[in-house]
mmCIF file of the C-alpha atoms, coordinates in Angstrom:
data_MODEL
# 
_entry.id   MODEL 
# 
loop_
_atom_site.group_PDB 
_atom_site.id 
_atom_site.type_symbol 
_atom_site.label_atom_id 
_atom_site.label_alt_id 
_atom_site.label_comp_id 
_atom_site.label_asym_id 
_atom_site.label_entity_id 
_atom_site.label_seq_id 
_atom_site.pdbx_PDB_ins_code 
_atom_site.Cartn_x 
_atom_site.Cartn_y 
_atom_site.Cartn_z 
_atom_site.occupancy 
_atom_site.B_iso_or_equiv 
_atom_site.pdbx_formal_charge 
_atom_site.auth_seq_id 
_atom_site.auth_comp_id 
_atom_site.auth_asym_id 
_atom_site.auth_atom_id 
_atom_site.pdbx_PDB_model_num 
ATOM 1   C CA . UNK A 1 1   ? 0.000  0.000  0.000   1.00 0.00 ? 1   UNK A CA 1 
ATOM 2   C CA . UNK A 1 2   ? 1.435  3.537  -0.972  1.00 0.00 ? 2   UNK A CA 1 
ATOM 3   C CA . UNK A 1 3   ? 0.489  6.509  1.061   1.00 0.00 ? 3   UNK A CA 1 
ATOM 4   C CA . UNK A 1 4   ? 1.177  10.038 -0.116  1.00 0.00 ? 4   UNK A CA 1 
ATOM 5   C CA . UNK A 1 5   ? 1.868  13.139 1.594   1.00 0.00 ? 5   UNK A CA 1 
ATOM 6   C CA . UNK A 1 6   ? 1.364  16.735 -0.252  1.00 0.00 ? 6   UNK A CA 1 
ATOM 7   C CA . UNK A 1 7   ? 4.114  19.097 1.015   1.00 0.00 ? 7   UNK A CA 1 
ATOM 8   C CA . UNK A 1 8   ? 3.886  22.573 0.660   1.00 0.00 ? 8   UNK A CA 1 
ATOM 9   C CA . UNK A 1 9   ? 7.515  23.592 0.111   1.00 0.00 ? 9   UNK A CA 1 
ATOM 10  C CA . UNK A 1 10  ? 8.175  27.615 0.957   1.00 0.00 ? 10  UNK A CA 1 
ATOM 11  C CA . UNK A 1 11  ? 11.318 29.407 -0.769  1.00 0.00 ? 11  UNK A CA 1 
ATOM 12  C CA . UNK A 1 12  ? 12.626 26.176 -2.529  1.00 0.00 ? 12  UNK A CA 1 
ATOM 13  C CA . UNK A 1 13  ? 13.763 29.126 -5.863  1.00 0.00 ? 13  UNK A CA 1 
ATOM 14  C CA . UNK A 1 14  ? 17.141 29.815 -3.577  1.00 0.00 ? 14  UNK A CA 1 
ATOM 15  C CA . UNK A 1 15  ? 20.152 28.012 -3.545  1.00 0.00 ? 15  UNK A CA 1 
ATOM 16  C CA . UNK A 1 16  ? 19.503 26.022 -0.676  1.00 0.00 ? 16  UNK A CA 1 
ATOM 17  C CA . UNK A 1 17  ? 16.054 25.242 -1.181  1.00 0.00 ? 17  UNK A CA 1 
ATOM 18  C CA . UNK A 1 18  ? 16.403 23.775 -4.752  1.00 0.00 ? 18  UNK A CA 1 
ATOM 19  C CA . UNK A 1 19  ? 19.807 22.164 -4.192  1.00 0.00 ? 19  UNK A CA 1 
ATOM 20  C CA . UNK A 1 20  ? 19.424 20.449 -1.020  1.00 0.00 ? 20  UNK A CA 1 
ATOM 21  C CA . UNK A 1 21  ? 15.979 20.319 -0.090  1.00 0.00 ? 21  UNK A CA 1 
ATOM 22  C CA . UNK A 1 22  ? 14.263 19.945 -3.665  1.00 0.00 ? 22  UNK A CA 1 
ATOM 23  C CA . UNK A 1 23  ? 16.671 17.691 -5.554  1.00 0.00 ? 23  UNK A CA 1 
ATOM 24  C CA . UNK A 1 24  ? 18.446 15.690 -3.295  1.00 0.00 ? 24  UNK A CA 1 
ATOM 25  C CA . UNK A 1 25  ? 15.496 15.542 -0.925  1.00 0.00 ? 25  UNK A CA 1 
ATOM 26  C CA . UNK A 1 26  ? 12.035 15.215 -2.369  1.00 0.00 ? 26  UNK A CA 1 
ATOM 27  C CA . UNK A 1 27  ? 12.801 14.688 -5.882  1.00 0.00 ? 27  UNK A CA 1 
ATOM 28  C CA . UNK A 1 28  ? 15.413 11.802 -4.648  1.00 0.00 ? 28  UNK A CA 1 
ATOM 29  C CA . UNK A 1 29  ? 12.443 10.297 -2.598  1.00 0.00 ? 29  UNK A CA 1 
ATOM 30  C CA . UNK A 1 30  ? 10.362 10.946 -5.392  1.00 0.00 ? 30  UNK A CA 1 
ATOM 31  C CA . UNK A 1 31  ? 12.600 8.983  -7.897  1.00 0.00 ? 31  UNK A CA 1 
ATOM 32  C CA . UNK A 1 32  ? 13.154 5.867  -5.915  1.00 0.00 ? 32  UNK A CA 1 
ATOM 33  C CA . UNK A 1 33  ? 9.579  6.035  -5.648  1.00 0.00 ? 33  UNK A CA 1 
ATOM 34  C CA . UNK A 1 34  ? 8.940  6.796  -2.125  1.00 0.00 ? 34  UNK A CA 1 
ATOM 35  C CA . UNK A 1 35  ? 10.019 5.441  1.551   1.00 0.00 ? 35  UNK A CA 1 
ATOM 36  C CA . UNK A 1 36  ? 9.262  2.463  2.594   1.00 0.00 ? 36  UNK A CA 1 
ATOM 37  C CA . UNK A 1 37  ? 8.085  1.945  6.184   1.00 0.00 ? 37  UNK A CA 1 
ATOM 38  C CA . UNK A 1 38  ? 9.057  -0.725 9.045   1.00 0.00 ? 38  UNK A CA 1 
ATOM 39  C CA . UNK A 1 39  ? 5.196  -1.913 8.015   1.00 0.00 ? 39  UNK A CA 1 
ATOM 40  C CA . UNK A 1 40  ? 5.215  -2.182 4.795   1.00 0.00 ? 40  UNK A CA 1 
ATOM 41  C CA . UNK A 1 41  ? 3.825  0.886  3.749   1.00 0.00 ? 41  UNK A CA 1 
ATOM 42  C CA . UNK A 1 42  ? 5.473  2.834  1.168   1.00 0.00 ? 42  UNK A CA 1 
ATOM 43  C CA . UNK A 1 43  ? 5.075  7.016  1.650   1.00 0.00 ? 43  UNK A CA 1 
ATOM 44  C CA . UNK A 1 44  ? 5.209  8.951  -1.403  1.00 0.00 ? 44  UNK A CA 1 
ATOM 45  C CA . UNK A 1 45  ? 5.639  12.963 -1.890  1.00 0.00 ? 45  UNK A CA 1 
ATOM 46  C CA . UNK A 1 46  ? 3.413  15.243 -3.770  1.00 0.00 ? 46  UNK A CA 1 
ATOM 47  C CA . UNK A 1 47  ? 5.016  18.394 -3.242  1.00 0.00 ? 47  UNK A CA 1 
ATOM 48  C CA . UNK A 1 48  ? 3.470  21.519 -4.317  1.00 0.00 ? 48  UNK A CA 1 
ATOM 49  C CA . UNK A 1 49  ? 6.347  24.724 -4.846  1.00 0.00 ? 49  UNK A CA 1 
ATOM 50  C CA . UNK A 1 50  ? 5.893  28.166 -3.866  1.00 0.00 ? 50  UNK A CA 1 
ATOM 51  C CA . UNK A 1 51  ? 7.803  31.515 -4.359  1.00 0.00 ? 51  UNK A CA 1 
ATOM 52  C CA . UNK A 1 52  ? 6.972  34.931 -5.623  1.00 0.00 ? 52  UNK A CA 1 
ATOM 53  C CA . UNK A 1 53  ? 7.870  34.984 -8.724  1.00 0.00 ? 53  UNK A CA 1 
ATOM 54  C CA . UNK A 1 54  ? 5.887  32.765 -10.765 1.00 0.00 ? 54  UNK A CA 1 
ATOM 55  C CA . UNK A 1 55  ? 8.652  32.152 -13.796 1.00 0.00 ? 55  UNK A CA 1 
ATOM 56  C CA . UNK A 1 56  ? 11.272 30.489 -11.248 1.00 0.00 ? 56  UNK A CA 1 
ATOM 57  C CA . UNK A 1 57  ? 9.121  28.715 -9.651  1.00 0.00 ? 57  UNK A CA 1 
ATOM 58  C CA . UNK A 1 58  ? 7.220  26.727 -12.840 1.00 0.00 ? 58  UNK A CA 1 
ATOM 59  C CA . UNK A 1 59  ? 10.379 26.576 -14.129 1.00 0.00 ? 59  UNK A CA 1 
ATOM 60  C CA . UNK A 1 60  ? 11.833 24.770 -11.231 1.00 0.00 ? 60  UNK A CA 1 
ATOM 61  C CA . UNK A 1 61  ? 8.714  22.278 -11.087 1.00 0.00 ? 61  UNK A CA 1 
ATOM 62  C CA . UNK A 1 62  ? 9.397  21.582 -14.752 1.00 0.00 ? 62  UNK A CA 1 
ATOM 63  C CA . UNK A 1 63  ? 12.736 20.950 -14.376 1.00 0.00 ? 63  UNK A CA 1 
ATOM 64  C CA . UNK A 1 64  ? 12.015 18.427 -11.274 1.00 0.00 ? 64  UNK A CA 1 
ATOM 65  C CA . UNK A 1 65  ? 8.947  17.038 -12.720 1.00 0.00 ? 65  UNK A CA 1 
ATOM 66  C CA . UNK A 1 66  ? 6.738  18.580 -10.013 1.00 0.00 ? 66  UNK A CA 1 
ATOM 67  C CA . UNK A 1 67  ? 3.402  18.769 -11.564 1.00 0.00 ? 67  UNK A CA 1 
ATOM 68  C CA . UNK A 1 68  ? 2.024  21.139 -8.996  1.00 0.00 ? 68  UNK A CA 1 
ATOM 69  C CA . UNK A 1 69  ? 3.170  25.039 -8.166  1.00 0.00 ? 69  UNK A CA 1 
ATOM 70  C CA . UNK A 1 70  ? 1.897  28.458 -7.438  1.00 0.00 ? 70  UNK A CA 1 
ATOM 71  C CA . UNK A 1 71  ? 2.275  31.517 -5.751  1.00 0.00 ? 71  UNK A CA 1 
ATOM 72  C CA . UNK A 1 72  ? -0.530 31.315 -2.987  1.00 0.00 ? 72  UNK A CA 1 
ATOM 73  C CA . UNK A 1 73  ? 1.291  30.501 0.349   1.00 0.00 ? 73  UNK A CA 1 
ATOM 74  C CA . UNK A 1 74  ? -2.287 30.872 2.012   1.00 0.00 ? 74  UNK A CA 1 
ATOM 75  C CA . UNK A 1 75  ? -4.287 28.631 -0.812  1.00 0.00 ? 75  UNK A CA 1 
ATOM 76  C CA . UNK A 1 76  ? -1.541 26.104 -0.505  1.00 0.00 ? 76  UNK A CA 1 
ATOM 77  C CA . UNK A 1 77  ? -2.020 26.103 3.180   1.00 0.00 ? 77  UNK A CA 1 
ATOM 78  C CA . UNK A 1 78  ? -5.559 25.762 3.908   1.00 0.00 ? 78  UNK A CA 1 
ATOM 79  C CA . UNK A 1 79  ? -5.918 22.862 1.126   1.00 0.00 ? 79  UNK A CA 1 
ATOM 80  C CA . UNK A 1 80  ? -6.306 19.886 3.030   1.00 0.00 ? 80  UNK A CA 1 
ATOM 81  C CA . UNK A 1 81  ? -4.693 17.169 0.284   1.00 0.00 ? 81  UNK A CA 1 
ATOM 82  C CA . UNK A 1 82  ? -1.307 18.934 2.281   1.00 0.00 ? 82  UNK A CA 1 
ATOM 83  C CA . UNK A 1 83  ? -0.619 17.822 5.500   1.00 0.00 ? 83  UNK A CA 1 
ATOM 84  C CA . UNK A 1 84  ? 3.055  19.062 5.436   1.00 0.00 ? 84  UNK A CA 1 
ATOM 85  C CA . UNK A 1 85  ? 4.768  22.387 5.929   1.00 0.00 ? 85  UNK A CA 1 
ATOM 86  C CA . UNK A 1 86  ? 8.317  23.311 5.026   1.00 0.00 ? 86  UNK A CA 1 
ATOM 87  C CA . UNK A 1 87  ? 10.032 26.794 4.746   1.00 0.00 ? 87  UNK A CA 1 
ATOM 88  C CA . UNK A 1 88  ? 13.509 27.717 3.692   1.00 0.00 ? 88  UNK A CA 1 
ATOM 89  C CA . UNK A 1 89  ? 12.574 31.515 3.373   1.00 0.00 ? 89  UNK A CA 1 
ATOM 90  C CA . UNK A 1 90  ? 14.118 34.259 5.419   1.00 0.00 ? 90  UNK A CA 1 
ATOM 91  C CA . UNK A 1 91  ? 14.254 33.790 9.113   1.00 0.00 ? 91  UNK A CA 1 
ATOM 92  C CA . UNK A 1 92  ? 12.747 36.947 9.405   1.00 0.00 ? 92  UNK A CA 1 
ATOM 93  C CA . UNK A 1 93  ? 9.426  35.691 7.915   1.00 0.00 ? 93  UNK A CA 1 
ATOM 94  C CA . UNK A 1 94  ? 9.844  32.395 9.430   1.00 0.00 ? 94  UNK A CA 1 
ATOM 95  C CA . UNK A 1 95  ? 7.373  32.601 12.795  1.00 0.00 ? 95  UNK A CA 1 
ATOM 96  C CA . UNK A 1 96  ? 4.634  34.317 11.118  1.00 0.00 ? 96  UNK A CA 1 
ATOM 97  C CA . UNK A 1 97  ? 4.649  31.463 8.512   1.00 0.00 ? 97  UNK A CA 1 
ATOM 98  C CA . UNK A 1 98  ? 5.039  28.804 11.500  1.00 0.00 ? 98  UNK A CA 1 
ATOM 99  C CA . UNK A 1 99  ? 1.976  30.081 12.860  1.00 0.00 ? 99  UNK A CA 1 
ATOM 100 C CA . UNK A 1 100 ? 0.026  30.333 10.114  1.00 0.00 ? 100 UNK A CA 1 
ATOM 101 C CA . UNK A 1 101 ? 0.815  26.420 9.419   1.00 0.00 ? 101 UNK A CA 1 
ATOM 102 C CA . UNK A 1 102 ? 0.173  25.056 12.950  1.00 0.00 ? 102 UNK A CA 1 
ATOM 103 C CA . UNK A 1 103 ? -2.959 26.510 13.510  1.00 0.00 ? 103 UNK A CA 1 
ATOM 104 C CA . UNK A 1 104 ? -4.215 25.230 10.245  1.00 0.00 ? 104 UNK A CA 1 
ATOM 105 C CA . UNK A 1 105 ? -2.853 21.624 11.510  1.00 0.00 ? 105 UNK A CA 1 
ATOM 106 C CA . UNK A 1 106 ? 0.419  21.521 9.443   1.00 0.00 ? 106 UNK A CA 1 
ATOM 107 C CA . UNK A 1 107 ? 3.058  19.263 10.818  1.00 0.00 ? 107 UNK A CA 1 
ATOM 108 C CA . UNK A 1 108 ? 6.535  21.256 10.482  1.00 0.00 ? 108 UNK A CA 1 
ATOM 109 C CA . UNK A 1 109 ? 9.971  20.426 8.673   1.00 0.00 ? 109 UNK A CA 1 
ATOM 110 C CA . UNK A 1 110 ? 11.794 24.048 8.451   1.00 0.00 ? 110 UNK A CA 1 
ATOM 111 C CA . UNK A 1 111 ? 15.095 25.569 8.261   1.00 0.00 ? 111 UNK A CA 1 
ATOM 112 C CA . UNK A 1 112 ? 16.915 26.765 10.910  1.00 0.00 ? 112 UNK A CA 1 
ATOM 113 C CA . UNK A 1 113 ? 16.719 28.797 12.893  1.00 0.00 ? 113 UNK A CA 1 
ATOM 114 C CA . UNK A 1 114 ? 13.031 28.940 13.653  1.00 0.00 ? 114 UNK A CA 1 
ATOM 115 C CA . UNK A 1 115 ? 13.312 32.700 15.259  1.00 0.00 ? 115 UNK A CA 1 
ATOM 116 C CA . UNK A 1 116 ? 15.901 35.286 15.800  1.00 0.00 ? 116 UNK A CA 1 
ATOM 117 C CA . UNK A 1 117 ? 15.243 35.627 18.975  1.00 0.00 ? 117 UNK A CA 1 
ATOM 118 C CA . UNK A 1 118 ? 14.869 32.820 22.009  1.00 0.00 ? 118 UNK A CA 1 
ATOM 119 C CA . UNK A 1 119 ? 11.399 34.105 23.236  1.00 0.00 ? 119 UNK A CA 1 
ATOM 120 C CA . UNK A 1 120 ? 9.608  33.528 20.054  1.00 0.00 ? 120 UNK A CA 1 
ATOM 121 C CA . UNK A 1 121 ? 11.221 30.711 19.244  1.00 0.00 ? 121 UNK A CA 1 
ATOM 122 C CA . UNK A 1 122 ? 9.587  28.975 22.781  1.00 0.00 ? 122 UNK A CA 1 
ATOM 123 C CA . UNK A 1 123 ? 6.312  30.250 21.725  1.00 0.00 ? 123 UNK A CA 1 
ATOM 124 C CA . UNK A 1 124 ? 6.589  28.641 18.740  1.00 0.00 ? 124 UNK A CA 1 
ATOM 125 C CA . UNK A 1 125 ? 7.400  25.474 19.808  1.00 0.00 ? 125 UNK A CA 1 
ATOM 126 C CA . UNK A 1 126 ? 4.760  25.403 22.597  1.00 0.00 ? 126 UNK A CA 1 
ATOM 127 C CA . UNK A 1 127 ? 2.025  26.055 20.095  1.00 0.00 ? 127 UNK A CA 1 
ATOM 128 C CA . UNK A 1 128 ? 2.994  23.189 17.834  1.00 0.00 ? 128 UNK A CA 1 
ATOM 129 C CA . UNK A 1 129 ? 2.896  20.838 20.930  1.00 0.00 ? 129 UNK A CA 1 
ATOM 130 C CA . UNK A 1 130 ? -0.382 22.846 21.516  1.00 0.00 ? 130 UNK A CA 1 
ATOM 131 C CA . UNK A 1 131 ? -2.138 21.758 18.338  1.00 0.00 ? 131 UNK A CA 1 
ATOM 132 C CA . UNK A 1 132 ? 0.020  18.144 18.041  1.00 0.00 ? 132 UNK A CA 1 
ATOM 133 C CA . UNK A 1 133 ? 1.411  18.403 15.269  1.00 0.00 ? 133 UNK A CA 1 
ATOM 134 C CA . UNK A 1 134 ? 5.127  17.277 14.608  1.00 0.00 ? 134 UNK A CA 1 
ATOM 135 C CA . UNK A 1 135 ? 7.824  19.610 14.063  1.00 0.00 ? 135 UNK A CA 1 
ATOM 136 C CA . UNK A 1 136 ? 11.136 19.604 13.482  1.00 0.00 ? 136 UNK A CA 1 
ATOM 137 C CA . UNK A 1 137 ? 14.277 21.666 12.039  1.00 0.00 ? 137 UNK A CA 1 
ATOM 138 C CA . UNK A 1 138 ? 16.938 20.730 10.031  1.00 0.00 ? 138 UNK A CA 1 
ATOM 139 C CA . UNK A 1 139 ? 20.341 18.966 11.191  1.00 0.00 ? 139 UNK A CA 1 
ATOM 140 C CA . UNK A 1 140 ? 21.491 18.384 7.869   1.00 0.00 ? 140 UNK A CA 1 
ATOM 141 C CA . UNK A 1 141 ? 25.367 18.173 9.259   1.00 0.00 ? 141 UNK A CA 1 
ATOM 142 C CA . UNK A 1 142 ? 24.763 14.952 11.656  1.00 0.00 ? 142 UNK A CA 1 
ATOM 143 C CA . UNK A 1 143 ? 24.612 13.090 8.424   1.00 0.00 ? 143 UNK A CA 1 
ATOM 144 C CA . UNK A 1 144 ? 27.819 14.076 7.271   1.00 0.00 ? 144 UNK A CA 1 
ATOM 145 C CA . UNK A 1 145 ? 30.158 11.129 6.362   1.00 0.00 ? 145 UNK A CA 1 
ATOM 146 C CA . UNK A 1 146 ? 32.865 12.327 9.238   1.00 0.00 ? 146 UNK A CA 1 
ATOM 147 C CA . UNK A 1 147 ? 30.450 13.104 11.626  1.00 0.00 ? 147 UNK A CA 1 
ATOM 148 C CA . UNK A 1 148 ? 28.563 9.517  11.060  1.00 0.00 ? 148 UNK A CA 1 
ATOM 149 C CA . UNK A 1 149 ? 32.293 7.982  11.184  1.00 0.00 ? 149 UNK A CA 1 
ATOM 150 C CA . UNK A 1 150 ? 33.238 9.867  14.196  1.00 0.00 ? 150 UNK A CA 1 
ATOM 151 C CA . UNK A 1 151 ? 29.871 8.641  15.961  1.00 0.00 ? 151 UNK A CA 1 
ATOM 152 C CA . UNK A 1 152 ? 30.480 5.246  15.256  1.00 0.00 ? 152 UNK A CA 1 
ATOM 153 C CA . UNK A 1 153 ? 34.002 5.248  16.462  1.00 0.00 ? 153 UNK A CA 1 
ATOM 154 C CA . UNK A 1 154 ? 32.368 6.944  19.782  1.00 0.00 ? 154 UNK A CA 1 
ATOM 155 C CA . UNK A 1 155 ? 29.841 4.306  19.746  1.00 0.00 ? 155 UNK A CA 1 
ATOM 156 C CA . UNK A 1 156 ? 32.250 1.559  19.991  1.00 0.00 ? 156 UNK A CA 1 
ATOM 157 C CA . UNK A 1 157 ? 34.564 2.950  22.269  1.00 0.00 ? 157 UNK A CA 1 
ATOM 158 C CA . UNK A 1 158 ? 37.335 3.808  20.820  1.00 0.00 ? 158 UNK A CA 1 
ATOM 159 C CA . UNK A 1 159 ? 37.804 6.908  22.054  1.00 0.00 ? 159 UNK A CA 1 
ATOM 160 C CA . UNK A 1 160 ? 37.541 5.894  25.648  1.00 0.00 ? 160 UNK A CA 1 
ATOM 161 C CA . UNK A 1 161 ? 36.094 8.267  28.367  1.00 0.00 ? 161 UNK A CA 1 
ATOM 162 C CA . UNK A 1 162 ? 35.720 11.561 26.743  1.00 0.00 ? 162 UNK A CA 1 
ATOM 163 C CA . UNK A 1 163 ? 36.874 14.434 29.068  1.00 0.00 ? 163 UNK A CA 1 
ATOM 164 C CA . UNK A 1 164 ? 37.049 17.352 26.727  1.00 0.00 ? 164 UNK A CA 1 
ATOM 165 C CA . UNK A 1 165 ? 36.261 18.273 22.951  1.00 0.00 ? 165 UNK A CA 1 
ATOM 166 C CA . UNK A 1 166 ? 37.401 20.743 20.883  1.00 0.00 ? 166 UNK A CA 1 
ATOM 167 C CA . UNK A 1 167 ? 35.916 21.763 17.144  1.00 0.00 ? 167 UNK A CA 1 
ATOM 168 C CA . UNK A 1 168 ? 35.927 23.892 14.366  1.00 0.00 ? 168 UNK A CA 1 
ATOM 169 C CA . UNK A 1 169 ? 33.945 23.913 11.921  1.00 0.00 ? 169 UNK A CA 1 
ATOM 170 C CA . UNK A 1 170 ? 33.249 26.332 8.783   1.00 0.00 ? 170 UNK A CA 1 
ATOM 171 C CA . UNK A 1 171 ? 34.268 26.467 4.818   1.00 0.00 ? 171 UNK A CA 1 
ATOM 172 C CA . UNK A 1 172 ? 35.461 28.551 2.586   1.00 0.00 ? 172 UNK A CA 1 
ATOM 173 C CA . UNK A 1 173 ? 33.067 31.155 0.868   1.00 0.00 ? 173 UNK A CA 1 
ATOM 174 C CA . UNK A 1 174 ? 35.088 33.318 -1.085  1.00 0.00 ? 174 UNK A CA 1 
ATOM 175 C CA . UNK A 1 175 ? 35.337 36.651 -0.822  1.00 0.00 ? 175 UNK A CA 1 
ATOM 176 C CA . UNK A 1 176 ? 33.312 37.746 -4.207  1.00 0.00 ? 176 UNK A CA 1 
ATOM 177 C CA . UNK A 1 177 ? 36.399 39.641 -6.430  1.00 0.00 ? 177 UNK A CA 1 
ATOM 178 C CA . UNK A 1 178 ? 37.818 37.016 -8.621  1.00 0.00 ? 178 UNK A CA 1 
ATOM 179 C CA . UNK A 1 179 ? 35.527 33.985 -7.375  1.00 0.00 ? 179 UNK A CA 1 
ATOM 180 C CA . UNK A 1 180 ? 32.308 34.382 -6.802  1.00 0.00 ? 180 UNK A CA 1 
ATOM 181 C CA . UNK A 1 181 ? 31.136 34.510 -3.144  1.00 0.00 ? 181 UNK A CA 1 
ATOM 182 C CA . UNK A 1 182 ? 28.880 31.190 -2.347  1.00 0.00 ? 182 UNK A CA 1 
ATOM 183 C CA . UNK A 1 183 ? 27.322 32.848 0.585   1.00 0.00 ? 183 UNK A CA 1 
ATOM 184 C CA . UNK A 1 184 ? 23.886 34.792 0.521   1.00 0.00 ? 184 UNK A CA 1 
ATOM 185 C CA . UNK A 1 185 ? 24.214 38.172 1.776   1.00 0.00 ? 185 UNK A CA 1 
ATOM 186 C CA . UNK A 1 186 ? 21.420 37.169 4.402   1.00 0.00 ? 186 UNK A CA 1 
ATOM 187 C CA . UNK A 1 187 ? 22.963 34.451 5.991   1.00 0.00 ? 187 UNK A CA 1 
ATOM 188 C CA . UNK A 1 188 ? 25.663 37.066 7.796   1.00 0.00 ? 188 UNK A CA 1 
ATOM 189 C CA . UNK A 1 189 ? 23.641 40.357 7.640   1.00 0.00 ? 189 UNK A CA 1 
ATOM 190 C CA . UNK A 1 190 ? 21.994 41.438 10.365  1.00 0.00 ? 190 UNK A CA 1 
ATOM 191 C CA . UNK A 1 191 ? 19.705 43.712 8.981   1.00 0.00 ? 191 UNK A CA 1 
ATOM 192 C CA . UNK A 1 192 ? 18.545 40.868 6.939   1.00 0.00 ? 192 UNK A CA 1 
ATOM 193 C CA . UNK A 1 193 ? 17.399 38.479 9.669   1.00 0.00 ? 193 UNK A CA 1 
ATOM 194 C CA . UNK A 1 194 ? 21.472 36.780 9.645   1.00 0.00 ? 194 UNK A CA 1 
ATOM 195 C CA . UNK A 1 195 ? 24.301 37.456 11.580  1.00 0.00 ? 195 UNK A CA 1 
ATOM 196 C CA . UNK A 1 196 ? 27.108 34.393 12.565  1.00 0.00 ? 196 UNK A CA 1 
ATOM 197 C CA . UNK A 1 197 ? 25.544 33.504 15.435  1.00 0.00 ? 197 UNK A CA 1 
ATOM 198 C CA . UNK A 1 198 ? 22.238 32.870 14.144  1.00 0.00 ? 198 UNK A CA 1 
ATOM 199 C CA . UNK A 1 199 ? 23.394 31.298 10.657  1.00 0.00 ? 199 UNK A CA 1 
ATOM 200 C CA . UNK A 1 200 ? 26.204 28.458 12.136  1.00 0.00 ? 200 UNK A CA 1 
ATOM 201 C CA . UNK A 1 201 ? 25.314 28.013 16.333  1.00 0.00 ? 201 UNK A CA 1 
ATOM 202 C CA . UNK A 1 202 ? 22.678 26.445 15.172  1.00 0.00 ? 202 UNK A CA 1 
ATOM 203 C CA . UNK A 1 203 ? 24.702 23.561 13.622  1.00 0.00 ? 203 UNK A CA 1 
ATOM 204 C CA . UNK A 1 204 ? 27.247 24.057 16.358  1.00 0.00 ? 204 UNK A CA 1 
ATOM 205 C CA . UNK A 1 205 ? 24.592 23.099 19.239  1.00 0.00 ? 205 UNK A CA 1 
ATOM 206 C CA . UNK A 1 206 ? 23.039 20.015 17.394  1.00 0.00 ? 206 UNK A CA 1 
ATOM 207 C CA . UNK A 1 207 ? 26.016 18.620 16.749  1.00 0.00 ? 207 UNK A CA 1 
ATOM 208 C CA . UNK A 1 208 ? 27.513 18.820 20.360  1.00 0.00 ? 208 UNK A CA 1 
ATOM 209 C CA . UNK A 1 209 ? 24.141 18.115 21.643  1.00 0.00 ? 209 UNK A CA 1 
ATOM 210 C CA . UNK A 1 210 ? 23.812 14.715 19.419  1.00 0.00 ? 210 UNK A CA 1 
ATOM 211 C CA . UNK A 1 211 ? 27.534 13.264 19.884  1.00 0.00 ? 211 UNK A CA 1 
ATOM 212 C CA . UNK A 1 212 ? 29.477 14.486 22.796  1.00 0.00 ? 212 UNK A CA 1 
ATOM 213 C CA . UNK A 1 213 ? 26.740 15.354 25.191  1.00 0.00 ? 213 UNK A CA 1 
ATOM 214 C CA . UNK A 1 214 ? 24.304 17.859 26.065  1.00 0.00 ? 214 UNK A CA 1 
ATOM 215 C CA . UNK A 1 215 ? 25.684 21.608 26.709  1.00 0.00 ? 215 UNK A CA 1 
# 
């Protein structure tokens, strides 16, 4: 038996969005056709895109073989054949478009961060437990090869009793003269809804959190 989900998929036209989440994500699910579950049940995706400008956005569904797309956040929202929400817009628009989603029953996949600030964030995440729906953000970098290796080699005990840890973590952007810089302007900028803190902690946290130990 083959269930399907409908996934309304926010702000997929930017780099991140198409690359990660749409093609190696949902289109990869799509192409192996679907997940199948401990039961037996295979889940399928119908996503649906959405962005402002209407060009990009058919033209990214074309090019994925998405047969449905629009520019109606709200319409794609309050039809009931989706039952899943996921943004990778600004984190400025972010809780506004949380809300709107869990009070109209959405369960949540979304970029991090969820807020810029800690009080909102909380709120958030107390009204999705509110309305039961599930919810999560992305830890994309757990799944890393070296980080998978380096669990496993905790796992087993090969590093012994772990007193201490010490990481670094980043890569190189460019700086925008002679290479192009990789690096949306909004990810560092505060103004923007960025800044350092917000853009990589994030990933910082999860990753201590997950395999040394809560901090």
């Amino acid at each position: 038996m083959t269930r399907t989900l409908g996934v309304v998929m926010n702000g997929v036209t930017g780099r991140m969005g198409t690359n990660q989440h749409l093609v190696r994500s949902v289109a990869a699910i799509r192409a192996q056709g679907g997940v199948k579950l401990s039961d037996g049940t295979r889940v399928q995706l119908d996503p649906i895109l959405i962005g402002r400008n209407a060009d990009k956005v058919a033209a990214l569904a074309r090019a994925n073989g998405v047969d449905r797309w629009g520019t109606d956040l709200d319409a794609a929202i309050a039809d009931p054949k989706n039952q899943i929400f996921f943004d990778a817009a600004t984190t400025q628009m972010r809780p506004t478009l949380l809300d709107k989603a869990i009070n109209a029953g959405k369960h949540i996949y979304c970029e991090k961060p969820i807020s810029t600030n800690l009080p909102e964030a909380l709120r958030i995440v107390k009204l999705a437990r509110e309305k039961g729906v599930k919810n999560g953000t992305v830890q994309d970098k757990l799944f890393l090869p070296g980080l998978m290796k380096l669990k496993s080699l905790r796992d087993s005990g090969f590093f012994g009793k772990m007193l201490s840890v010490r990481g670094e973590f980043g890569y190189w952007v460019f700086e925008g003269d002679w290479q192009e810089a990789q690096r949306p302007s909004w990810n560092y900028r505060n103004e923007d809804g960025g800044g350092m803190i917000l853009d990589m902690v994030c990933h910082w946290r999860y990753v201590l959190d997950n395999l040394f130990g809560e901090v």
